[in-house]
Short mmCIF file of C-alpha atoms in Angstrom, two decimals:
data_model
loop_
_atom_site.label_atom_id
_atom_site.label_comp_id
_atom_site.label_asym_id
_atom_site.label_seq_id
_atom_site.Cartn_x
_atom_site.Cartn_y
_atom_site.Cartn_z
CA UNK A 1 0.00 0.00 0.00
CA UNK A 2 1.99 3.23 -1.09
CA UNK A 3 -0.41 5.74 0.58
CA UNK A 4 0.10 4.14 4.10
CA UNK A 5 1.04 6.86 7.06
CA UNK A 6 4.49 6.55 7.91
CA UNK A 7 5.69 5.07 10.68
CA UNK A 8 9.18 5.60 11.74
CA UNK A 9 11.82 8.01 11.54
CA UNK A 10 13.52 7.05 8.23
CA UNK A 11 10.40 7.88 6.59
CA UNK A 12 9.99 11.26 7.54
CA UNK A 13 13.53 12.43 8.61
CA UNK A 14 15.02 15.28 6.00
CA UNK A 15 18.26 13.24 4.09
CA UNK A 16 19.86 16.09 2.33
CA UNK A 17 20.30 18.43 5.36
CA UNK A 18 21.87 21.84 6.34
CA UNK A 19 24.88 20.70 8.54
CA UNK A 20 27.91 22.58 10.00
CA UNK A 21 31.34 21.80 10.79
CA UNK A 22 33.42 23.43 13.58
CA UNK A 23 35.05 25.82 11.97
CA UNK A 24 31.78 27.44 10.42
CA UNK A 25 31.41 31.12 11.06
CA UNK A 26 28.82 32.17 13.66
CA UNK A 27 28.27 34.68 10.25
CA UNK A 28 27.76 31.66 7.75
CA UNK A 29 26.00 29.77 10.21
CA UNK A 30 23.16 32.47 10.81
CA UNK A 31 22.70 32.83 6.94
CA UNK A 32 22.19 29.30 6.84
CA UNK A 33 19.93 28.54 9.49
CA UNK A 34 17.71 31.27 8.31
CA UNK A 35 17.80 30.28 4.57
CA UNK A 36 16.80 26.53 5.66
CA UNK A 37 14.07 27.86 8.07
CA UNK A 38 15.39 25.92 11.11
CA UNK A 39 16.02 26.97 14.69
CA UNK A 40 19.30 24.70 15.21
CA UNK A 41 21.67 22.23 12.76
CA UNK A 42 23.71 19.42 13.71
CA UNK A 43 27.72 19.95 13.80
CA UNK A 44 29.96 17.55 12.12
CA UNK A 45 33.27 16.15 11.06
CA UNK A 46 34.84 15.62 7.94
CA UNK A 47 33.51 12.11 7.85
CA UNK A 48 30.15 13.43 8.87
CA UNK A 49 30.50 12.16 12.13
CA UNK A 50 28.14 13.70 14.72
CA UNK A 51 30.24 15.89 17.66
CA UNK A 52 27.55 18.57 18.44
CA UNK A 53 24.51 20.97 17.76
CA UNK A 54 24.03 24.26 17.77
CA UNK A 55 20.44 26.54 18.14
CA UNK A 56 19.99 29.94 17.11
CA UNK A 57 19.47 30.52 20.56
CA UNK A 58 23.45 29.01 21.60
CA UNK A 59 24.33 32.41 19.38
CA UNK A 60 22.21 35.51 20.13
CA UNK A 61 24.18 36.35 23.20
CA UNK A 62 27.29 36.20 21.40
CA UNK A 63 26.39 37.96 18.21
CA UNK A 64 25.15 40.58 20.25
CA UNK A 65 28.09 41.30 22.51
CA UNK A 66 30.10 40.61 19.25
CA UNK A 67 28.07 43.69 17.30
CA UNK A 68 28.55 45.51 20.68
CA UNK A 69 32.38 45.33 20.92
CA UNK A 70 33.02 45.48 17.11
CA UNK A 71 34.25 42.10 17.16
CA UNK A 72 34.86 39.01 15.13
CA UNK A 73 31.94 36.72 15.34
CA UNK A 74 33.25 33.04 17.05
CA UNK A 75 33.17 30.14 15.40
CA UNK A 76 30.64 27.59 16.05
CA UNK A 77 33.22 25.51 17.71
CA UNK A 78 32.95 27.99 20.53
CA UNK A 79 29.63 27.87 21.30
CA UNK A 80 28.23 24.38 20.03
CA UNK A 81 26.76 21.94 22.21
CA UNK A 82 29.06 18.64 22.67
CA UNK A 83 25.76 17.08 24.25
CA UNK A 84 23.53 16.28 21.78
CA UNK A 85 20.15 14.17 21.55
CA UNK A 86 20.04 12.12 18.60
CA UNK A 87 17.68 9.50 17.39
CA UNK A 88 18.01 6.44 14.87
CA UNK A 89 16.11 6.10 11.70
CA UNK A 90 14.38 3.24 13.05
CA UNK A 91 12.57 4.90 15.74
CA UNK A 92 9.14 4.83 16.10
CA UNK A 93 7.69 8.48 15.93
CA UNK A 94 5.21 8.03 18.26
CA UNK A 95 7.50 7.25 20.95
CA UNK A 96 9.86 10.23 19.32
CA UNK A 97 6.94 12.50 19.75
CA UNK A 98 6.57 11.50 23.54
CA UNK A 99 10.16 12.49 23.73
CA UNK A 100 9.78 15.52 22.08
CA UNK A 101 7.14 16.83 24.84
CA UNK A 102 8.71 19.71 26.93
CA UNK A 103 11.39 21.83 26.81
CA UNK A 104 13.17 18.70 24.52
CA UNK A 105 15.12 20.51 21.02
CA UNK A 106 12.70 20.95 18.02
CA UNK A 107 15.06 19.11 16.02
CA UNK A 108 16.78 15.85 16.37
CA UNK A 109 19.74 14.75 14.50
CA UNK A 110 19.35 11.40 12.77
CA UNK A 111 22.16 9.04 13.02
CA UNK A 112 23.17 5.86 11.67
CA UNK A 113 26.54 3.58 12.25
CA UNK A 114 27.86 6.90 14.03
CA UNK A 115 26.94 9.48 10.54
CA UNK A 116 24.89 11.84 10.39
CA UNK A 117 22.11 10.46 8.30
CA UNK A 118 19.04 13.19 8.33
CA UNK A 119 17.10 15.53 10.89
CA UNK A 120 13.63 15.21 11.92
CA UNK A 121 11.80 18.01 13.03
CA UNK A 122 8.76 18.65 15.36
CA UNK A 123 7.08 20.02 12.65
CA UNK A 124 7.74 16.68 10.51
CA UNK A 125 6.57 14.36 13.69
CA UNK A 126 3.39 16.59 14.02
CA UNK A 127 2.37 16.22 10.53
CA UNK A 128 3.35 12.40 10.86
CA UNK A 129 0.57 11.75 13.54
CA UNK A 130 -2.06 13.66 12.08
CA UNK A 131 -1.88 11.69 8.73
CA UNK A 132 -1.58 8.33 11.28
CA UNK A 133 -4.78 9.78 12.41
CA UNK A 134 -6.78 10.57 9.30
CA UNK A 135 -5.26 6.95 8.16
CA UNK A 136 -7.11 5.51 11.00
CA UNK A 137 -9.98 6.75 10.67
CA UNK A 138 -11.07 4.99 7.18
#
C-alpha cells in the first residue's frame, strides 16, 4: 500500500540536510539557518560524524556582545553543544513524539553507524501523527 502513514523516523527524517562543521562562522552559520528555516543544525566532522549541535538561541548572546564590541563573530566551535540528543532512523515516531514533549530541542539529529544520516523536526513528527490519524480513521 503506497499511501500508508508513515511510521518511523527514516520515513519522515530530512536526508539532504543543512549541517555545520566546527570551523563554520557564527556569520555563515546564521545565513544558513535562516535560509533553511530551522532553529538549530547538527555539527559535524569531515567524515560526517556527529560531535555537536548548535540553536539559534546558543548564538544571540554572542552575536550581540560581538556587534557591541566590534568584534569578530566566534566560530561555532565555541559555542556548540558537545551534548547532543540524537535518534536512529528506526525509531518509532510516536515514541519520538513522547520524547519531544517539553522543553526537549525541536530538532533531532538522525544518526546511523555513528553518521549523520538526516534531521527530523517537530514540525515533521506533528504532521506524521495527524496523517496516522486521518489513516485511522477509514
Amino acid at each position: 500500500m503506497p499511501n500508508k502513514a508513515p511510521t518511523t523516523v527514516r520515513e519522515i527524517m530530512s536526508r539532504d540536510c543543512y549541517r555545520v562543521s566546527a570551523t563554520t562562522s557564527v556569520n555563515t552559520l546564521v545565513e544558513g539557518l535562516a535560509l533553511h528555516r530551522l532553529p538549530g543544525v547538527p555539527v559535524v566532522d569531515q567524515r560526517d560524524h556527529l560531535i555537536g549541535f548548535i540553536s539559534e538561541q546558543d548564538v544571540l548572546g554572542k552575536v550581540l556582545e560581538s556587534a557591541y564590541l566590534d568584534d569578530e563573530p566566534p566560530l561555532v566551535r565555541e559555542l556548540m553543544r558537545h551534548e547532543v540528543l540524537s535518534v536512529t532512523p528506526n525509531k518509532s515516531i510516536t515514541d519520538l513524539a513522547q520524547e519531544m514533549l517539553g522543553t526537549k530541542p525541536k530538532v533531532f539529529p538522525v544518526v546511523e553507524q555513528e553518521r549523520l544520516v538526516g534531521i527530523v523536526t517537530r514540525r515533521d513528527v506533528l504532521m506524521a501523527i495527524l496523517r496516522m490519524r486521518g489513516k485511522n480513521k477509514h
